[in-house]
Short mmCIF file of C-alpha atoms in Angstrom, two decimals:
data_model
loop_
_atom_site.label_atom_id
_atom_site.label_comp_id
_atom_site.label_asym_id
_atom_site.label_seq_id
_atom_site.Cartn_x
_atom_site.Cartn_y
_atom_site.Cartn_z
CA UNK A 1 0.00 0.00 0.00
CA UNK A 2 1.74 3.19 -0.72
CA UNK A 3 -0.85 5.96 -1.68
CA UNK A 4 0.26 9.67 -1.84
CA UNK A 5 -2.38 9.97 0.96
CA UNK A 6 -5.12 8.71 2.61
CA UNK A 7 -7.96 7.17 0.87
CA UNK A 8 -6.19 5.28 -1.82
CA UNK A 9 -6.49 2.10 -1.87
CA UNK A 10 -8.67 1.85 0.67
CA UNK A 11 -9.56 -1.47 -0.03
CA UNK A 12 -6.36 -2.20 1.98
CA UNK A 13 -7.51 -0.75 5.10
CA UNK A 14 -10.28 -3.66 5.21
CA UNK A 15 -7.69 -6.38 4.74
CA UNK A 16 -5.78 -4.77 7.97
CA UNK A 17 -8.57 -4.42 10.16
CA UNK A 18 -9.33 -8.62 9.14
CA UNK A 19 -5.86 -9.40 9.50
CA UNK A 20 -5.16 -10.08 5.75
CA UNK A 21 -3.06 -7.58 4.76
CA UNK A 22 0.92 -8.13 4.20
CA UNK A 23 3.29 -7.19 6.95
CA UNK A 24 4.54 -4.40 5.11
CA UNK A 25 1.22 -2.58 4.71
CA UNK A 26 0.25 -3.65 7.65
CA UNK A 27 2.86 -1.54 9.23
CA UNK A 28 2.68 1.41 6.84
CA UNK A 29 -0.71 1.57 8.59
CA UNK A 30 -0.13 1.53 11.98
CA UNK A 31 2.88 4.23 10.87
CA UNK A 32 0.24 6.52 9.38
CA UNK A 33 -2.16 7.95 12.11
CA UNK A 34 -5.10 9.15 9.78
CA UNK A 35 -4.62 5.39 7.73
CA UNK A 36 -4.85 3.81 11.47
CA UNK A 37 -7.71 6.08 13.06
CA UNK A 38 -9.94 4.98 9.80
CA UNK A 39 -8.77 1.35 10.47
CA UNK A 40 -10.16 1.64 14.18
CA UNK A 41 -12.95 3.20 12.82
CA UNK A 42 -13.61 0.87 10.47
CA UNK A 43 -13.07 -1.83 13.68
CA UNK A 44 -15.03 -0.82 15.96
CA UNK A 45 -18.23 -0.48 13.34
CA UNK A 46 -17.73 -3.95 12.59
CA UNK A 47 -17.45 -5.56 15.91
CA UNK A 48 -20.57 -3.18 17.01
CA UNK A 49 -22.17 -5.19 14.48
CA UNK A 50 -20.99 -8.49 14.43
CA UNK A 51 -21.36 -8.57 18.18
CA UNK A 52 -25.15 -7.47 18.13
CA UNK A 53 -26.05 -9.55 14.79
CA UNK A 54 -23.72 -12.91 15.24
CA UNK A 55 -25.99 -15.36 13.84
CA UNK A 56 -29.27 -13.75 14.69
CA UNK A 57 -31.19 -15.80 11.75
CA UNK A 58 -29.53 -18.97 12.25
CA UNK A 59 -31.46 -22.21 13.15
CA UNK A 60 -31.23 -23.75 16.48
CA UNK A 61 -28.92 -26.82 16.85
CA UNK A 62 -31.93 -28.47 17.47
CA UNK A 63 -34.31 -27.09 14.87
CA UNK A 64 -30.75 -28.68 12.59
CA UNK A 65 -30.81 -31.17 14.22
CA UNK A 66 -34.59 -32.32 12.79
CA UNK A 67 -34.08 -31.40 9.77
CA UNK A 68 -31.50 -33.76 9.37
CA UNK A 69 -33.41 -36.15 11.03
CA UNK A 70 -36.26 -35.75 9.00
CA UNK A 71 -38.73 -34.68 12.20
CA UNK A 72 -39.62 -31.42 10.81
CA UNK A 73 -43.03 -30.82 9.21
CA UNK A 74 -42.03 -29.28 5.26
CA UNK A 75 -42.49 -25.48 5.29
CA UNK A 76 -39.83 -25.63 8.34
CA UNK A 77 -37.92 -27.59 6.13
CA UNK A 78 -37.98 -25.81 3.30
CA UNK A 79 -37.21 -22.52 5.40
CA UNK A 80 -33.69 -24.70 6.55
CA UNK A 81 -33.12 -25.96 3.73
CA UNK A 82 -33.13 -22.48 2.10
CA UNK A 83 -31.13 -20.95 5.01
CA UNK A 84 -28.85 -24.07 5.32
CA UNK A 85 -27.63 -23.32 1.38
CA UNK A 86 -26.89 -20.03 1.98
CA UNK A 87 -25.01 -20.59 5.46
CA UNK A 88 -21.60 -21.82 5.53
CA UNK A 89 -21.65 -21.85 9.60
CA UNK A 90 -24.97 -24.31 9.74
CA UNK A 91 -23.69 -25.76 6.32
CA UNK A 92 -20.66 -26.88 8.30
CA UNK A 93 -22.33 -27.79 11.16
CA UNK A 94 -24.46 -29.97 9.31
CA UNK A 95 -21.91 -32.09 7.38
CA UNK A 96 -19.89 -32.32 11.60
CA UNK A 97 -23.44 -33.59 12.95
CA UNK A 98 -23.94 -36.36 9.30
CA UNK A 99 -20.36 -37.45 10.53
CA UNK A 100 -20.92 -37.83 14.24
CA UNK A 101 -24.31 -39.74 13.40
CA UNK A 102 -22.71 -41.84 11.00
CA UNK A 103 -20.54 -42.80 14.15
CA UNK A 104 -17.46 -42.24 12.61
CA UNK A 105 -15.28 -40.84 15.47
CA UNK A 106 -12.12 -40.11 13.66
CA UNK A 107 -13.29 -38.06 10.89
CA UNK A 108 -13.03 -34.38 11.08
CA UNK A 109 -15.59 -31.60 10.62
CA UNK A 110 -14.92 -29.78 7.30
CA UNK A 111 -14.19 -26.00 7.51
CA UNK A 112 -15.45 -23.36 5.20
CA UNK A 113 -13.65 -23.64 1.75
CA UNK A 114 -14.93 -27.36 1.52
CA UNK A 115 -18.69 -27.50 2.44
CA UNK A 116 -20.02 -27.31 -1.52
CA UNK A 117 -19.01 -28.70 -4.53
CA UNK A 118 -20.22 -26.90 -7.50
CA UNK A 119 -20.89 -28.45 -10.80
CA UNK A 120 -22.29 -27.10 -13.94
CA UNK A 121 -25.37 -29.19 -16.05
CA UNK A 122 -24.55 -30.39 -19.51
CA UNK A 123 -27.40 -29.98 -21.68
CA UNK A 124 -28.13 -32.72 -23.52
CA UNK A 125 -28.74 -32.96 -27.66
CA UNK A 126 -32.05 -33.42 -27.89
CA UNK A 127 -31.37 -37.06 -30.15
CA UNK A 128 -29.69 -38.24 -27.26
CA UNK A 129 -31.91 -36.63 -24.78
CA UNK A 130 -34.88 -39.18 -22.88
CA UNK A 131 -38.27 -38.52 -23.72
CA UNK A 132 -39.28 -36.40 -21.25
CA UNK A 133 -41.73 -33.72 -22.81
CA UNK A 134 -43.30 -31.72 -19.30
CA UNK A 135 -45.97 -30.33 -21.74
CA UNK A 136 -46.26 -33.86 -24.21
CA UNK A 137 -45.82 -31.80 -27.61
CA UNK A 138 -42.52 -32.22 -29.77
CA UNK A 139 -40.85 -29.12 -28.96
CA UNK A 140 -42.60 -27.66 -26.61
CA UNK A 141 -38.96 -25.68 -25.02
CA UNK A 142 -38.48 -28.80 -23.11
CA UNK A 143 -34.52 -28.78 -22.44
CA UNK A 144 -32.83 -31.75 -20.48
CA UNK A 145 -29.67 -31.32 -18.57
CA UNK A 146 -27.51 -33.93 -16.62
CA UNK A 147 -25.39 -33.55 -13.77
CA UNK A 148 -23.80 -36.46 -12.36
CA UNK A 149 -26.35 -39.24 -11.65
CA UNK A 150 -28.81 -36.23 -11.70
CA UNK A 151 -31.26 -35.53 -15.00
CA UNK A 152 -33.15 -32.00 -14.81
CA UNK A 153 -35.83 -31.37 -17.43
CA UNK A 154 -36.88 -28.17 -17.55
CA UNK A 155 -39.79 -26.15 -19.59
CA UNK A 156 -39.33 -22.87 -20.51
CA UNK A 157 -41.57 -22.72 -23.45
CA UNK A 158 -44.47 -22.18 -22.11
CA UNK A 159 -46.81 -19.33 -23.62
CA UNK A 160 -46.84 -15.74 -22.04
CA UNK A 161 -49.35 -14.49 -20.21
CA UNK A 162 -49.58 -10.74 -20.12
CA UNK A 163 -45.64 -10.74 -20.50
CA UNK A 164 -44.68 -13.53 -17.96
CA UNK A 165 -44.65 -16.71 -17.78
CA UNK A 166 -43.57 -20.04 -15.99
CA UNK A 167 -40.58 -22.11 -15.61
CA UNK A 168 -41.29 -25.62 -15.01
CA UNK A 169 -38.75 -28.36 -13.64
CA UNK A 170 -38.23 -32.28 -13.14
CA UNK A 171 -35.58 -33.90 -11.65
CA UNK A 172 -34.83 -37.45 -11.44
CA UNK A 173 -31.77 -39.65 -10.11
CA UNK A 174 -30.54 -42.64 -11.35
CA UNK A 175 -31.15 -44.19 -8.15
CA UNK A 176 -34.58 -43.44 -8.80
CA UNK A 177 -35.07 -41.93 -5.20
CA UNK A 178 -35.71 -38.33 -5.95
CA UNK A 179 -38.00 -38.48 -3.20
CA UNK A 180 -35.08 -38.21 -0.56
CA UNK A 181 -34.20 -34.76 -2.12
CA UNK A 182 -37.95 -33.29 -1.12
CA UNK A 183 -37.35 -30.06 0.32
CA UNK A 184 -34.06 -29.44 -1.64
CA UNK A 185 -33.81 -25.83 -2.25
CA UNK A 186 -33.74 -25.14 -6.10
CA UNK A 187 -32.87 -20.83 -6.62
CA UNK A 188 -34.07 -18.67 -9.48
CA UNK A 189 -31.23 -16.38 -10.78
CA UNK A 190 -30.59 -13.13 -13.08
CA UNK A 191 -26.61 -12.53 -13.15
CA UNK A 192 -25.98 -12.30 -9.40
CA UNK A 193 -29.23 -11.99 -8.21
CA UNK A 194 -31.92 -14.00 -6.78
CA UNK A 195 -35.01 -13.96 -8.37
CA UNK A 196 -37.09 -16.52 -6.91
CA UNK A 197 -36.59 -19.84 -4.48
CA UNK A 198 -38.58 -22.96 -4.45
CA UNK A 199 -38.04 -26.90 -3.22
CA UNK A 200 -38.44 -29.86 -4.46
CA UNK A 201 -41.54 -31.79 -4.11
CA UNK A 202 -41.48 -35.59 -3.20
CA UNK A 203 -42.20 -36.14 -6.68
CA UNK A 204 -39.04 -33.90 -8.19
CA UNK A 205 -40.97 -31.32 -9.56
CA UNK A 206 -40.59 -27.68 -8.84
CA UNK A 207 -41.66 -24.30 -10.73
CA UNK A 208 -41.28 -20.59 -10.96
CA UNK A 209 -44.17 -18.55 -11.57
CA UNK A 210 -44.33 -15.16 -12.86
CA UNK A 211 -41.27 -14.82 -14.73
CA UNK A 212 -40.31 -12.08 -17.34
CA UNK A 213 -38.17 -13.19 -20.46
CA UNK A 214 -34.65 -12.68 -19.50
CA UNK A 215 -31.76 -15.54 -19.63
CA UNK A 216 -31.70 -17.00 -16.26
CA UNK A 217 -29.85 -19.48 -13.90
CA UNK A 218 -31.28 -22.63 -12.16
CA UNK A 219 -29.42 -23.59 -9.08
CA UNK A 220 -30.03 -26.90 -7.17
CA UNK A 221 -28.25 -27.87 -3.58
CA UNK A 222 -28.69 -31.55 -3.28
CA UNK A 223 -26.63 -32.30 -0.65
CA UNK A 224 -22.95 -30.91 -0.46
CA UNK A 225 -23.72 -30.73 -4.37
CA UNK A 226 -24.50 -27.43 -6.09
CA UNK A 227 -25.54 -28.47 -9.71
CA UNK A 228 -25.63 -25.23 -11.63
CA UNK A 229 -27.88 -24.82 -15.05
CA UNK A 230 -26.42 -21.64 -16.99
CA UNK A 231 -27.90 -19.65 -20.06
CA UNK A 232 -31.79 -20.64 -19.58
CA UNK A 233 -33.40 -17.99 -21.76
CA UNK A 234 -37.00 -17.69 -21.09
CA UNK A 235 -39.73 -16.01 -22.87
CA UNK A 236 -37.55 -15.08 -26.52
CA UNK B 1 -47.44 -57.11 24.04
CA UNK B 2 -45.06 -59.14 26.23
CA UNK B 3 -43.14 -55.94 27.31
CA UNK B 4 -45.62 -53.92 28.68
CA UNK B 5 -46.81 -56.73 31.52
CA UNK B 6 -42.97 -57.08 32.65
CA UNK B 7 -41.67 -55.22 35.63
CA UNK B 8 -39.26 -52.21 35.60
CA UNK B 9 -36.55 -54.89 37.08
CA UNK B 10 -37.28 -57.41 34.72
CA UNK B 11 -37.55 -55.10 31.62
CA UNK B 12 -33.61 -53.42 33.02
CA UNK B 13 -32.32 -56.76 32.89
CA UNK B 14 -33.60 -57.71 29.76
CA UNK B 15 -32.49 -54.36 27.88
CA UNK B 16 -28.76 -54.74 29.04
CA UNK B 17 -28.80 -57.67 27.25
CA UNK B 18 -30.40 -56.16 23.98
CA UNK B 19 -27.86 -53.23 24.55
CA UNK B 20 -25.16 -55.48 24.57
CA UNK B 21 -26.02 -57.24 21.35
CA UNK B 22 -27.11 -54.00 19.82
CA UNK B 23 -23.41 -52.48 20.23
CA UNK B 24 -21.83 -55.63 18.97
CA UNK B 25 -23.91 -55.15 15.67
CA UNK B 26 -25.62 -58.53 16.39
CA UNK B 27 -29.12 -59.41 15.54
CA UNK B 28 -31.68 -57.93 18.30
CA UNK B 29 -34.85 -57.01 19.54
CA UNK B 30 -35.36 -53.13 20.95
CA UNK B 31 -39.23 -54.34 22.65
CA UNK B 32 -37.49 -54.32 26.55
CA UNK B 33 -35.48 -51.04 26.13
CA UNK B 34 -38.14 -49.70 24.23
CA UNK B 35 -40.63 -50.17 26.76
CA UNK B 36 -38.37 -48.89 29.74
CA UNK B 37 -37.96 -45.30 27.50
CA UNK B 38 -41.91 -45.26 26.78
CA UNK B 39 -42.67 -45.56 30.33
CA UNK B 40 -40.19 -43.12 31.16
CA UNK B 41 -41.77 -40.43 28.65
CA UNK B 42 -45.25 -41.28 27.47
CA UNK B 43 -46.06 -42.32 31.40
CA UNK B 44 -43.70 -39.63 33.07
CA UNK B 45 -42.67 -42.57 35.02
CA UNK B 46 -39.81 -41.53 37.12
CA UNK B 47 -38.12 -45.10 38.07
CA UNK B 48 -38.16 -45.49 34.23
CA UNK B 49 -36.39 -42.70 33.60
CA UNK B 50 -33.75 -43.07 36.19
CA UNK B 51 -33.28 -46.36 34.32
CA UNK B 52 -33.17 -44.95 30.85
CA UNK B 53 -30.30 -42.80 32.59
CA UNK B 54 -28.41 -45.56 33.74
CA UNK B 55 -28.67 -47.75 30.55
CA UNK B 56 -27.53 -45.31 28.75
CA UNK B 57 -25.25 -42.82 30.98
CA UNK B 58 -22.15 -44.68 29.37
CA UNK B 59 -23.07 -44.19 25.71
CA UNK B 60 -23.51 -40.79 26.31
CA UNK B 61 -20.68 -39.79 28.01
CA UNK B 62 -18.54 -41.58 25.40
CA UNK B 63 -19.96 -39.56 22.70
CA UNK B 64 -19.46 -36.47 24.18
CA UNK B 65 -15.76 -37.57 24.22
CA UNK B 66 -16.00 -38.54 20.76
CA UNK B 67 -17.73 -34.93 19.67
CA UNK B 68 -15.35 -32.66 17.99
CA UNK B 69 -16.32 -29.60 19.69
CA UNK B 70 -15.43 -31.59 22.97
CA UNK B 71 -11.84 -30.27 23.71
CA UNK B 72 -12.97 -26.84 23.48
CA UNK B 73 -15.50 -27.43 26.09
CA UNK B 74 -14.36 -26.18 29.84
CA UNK B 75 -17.00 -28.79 31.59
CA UNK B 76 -15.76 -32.33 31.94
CA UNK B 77 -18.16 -35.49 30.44
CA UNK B 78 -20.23 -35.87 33.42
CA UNK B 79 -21.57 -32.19 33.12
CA UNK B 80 -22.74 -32.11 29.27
CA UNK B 81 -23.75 -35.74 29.87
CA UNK B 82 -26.41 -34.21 31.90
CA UNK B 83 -27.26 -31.64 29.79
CA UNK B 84 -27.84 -34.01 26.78
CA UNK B 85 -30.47 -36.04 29.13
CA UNK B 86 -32.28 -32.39 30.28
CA UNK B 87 -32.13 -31.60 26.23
CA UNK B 88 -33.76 -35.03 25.51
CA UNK B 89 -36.24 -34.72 28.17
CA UNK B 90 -37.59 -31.33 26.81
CA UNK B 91 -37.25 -32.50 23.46
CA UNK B 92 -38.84 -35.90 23.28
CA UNK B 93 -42.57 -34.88 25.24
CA UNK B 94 -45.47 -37.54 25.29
CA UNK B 95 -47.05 -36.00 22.31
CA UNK B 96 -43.90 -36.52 20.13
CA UNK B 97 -42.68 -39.92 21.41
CA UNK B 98 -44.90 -41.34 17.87
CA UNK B 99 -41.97 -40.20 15.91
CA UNK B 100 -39.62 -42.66 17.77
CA UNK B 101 -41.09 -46.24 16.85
CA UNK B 102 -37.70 -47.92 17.46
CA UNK B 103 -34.74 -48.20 20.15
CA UNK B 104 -32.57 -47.22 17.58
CA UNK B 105 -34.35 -43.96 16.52
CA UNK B 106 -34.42 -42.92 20.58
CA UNK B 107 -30.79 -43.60 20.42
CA UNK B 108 -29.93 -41.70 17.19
CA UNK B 109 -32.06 -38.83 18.69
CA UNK B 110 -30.16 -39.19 22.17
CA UNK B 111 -27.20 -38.77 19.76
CA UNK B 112 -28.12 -35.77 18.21
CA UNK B 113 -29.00 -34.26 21.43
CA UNK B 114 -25.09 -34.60 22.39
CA UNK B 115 -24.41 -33.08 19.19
CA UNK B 116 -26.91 -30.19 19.67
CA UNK B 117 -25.23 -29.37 23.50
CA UNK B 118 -21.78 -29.16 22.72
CA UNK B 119 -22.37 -27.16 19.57
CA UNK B 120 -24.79 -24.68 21.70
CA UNK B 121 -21.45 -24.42 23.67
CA UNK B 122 -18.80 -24.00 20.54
CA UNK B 123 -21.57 -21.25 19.08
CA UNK B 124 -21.36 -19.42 22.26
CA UNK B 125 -17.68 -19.10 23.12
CA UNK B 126 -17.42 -17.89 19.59
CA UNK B 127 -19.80 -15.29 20.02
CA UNK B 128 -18.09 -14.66 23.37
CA UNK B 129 -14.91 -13.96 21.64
CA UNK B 130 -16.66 -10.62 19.63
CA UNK B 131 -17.84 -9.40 22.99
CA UNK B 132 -15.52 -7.18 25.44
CA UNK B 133 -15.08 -8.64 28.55
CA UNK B 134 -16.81 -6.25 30.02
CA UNK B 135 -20.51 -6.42 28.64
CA UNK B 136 -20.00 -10.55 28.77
CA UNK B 137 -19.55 -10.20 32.58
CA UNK B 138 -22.33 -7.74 32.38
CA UNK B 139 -24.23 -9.87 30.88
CA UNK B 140 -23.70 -13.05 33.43
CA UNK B 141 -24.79 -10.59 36.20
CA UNK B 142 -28.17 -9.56 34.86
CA UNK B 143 -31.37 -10.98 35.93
CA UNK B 144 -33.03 -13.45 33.63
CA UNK B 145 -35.56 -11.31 31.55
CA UNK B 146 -37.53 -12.89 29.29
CA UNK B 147 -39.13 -9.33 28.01
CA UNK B 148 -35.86 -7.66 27.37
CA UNK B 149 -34.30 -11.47 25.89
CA UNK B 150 -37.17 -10.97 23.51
CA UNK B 151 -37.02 -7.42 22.72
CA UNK B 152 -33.39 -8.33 21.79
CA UNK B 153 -33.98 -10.76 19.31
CA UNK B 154 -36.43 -8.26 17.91
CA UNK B 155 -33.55 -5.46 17.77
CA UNK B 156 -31.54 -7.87 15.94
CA UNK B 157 -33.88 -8.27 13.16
CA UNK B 158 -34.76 -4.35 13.04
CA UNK B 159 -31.24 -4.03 12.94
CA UNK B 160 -31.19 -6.34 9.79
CA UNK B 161 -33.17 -4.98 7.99
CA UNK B 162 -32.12 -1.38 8.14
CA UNK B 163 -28.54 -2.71 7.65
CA UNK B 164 -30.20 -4.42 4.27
CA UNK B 165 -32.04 -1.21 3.40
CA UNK B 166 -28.74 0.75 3.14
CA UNK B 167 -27.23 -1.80 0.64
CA UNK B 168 -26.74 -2.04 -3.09
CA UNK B 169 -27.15 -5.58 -4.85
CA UNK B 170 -26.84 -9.05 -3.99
CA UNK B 171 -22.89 -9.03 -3.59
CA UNK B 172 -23.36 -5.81 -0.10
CA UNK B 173 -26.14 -8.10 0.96
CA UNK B 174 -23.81 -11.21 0.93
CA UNK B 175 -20.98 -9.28 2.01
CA UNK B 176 -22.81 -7.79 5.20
CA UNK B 177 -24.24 -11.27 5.94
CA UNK B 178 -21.32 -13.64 5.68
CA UNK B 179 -19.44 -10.99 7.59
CA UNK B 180 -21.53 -8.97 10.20
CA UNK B 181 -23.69 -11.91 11.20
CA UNK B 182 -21.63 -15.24 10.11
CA UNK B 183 -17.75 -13.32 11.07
CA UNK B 184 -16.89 -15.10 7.99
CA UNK B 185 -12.83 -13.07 7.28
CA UNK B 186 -12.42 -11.74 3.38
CA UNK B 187 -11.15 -14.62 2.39
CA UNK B 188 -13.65 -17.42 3.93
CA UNK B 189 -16.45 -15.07 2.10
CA UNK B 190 -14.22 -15.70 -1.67
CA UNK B 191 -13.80 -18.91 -1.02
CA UNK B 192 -17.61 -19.15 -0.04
CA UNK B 193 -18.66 -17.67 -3.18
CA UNK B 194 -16.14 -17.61 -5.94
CA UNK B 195 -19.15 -16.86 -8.38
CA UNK B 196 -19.50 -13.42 -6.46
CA UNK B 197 -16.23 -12.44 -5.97
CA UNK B 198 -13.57 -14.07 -8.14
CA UNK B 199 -10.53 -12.53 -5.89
CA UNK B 200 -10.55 -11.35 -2.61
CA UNK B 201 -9.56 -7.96 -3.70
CA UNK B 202 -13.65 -7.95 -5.01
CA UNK B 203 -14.17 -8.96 -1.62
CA UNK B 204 -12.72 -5.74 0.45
CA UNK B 205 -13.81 -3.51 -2.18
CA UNK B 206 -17.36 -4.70 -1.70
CA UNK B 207 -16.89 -4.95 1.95
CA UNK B 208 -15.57 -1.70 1.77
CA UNK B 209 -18.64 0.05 0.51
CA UNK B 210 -20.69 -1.91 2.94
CA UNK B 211 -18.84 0.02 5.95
CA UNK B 212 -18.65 3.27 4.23
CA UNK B 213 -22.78 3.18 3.56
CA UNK B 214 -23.55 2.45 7.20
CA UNK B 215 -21.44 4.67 8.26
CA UNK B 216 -23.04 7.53 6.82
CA UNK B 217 -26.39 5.89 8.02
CA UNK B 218 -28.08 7.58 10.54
CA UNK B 219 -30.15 4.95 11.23
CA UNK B 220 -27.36 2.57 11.81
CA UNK B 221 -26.05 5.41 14.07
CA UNK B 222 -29.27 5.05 16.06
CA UNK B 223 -28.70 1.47 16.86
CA UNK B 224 -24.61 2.10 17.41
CA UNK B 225 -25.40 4.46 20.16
#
């Protein structure tokens, strides 16, 4: 960090204050009163905060601990579900409390960088695609995607109403036991930004209603698994 | 059914025997341990429940030992051994004991209770470790009050959401939450959500903004003070 004067680079006063920044700027901070007075600042907000807010919205242990149980009646566990994918600190905590049932003594929680593998959906050619038509014409914008041992149909042809329309979705496992993944949280995205969230019914279906054409995202957690399905353009 | 007709002394004697076969993975029956737990919760039948203690005091206590969030614990066994039996207790009421049709579902909920104690415990020492000393000793020396406890929770979410309103876009809002309520550092939040930020540098520059809007808030100034 070596800015002509404060305010440049400020970005490097945040490392500091988190205890990422190098040693030298580090110390080019603490050497530079108006640098360390914003750092304090910049401090004390943040544990004023954090201190007040430190995992306000989080669920119970217990309330986790049904849900991974099963014991929890479905709009609660949709509402964990949700919160769960979202929440490295229960997401964590979940995969330390799957290990300790599974009575497996020696094996270690996992820490934050490996709670949740992403993977991206391959579409598949339509040829080579099953016959899975959510509306039963020919091409009715049906569009088949496969993850793993995971196949995702999903609709987007259906006609507008009034500008907006609906996004229908299937999934089904190899396995054939979609019905453990009820309640998995399946998220509605525009670039960054969340559109819409639904779950999974015992049956693998799940929908978004109300959509405007744009070119969305379809993310599914199923598990520690986040399957990803890019460039779904809807209503064009 | 046979189990129900048996005394509390016969049923004990029979269960340690299912116990022991249960924990050598051999083939068993749960009807006598069963029994002695439904007594103890759907009857409120005290003897029972001393027994269900005593059956399974042991199994407890080793998996609190086995819990990784034991070592960080300042109690010793006996202590959050108890606490897992008070948690069960409240947990598993008359009304709910339907959802336990087996020995080994009690035993997998007993389990969970451990889980659920010591992780209460690891969740508050690390929310001790944001507070000054001063307002946690504060805090031990104030009254129970469940009006206030509640009006706090309340604060927290008003807090929230006026912390929210200040923001721009999904990556402040992530920003604010993985790091003001989950004290997730810069680089836990990249590595949380590579999509968002690609390089930690995206990370303090977003996190950046974040402090500089609620600075300027007034209505975070409200709640500071």
């Amino acid at each position: 960090m070596h800015p002509s004067h404060p305010g440049e680079n400020r970005d490097d006063l945040i490392a500091y204050v988190d205890g990422e920044a190098d040693p030298a700027t580090a110390e080019e901070i603490r050497g530079n009163p108006a640098w360390a007075a914003e750092a304090v600042d910049y401090a004390t907000l943040q544990g004023q905060l954090q201190q007040r807010l430190y995992r306000f919205d989080c669920p119970s242990s217990m309330t986790l601990g049904d849900y991974e149980l099963g014991l929890l009646a479905p709009e609660e566990r949709t509402q964990v579900a949700a919160h769960a994918t979202e929440c490295p600190r229960c997401m964590t905590e979940l995969r330390t409390l799957r290990v300790f049932l599974a009575d497996e003594p020696d094996a270690p929680p996992l820490g934050i960088g490996a709670r949740v593998r992403s993977v991206v959906a391959t579409l598949l050619p339509a040829p080579l695609s099953p016959v899975v038509r959510l509306r039963g014409n020919d091409d009715d914008g049906t569009r088949t995607y496969r993850a793993g041992d995971v196949t995702i149909a999903l609709d987007t042809g259906a006609a507008l109403v009034g500008g907006r329309g609906t996004i229908a979705g299937l999934l089904w496992r190899d396995s054939g036991d979609a019905d453990t993944l009820a309640g998995s949280v399946v998220t509605l995205r525009a670039g960054n930004d969340v559109i819409q969230r639904t779950a999974l019914d015992d049956l693998g279906n799940f929908t978004f209603d109300d959509l405007a054409p744009a070119t969305y995202v379809v993310e599914l957690v199923l598990g520690d698994v986040r399957i990803r399905i890019e460039n779904v353009r809807f209503g064009s | 059914m046979e189990q129900m007709s048996l005394s509390l002394a016969e049923l004990i004697a029979r269960c340690r025997e299912e116990t022991g076969r249960f924990l050598r993975h051999e083939p068993t029956t749960d009807g006598f341990c069963y029994e002695i737990v439904r007594r103890a919760i759907h009857d409120a039948d005290q003897p029972a429940w001393d027994a269900v203690f005593a059956q399974y005091h042991g199994i407890v206590v080793a998996w609190v030992r086995q819990h990784p969030a034991w070592p960080g614990t300042n109690e010793d066994a006996d202590y959050w051994t108890n606490r897992v039996f008070e948690r069960f207790w409240a947990a598993v009421t008359p009304e709910r004991f339907a959802a336990f049709p087996t020995i080994a579902a009690i035993l997998r909920y007993l389990k969970m209770c451990t889980h659920s104690v010591l992780l209460d415990d690891a969740r508050a020492r690390s929310h001790a470790r944001l507070q000054p000393l001063s307002e946690q000793i504060a805090e031990r020396a104030a009254m129970p009050d469940t009006a206030a406890h509640t009006m706090s929770a309340m604060g927290r979410a008003a807090l929230w959401e006026a912390i929210r309103a200040e923001l721009q876009g999904e990556a402040e809002r992530q920003v604010a939450h993985l790091c003001l309520v989950l004290d997730l550092k810069p680089r836990e939040v990249q590595a949380t959500r590579p999509d968002l930020f690609p390089t930690v540098g995206d990370v303090y520059r977003v996190k950046r903004n974040v402090l500089d809007r609620l600075k300027r808030s007034a209505a975070i100034q409200d709640f500071r003070e």
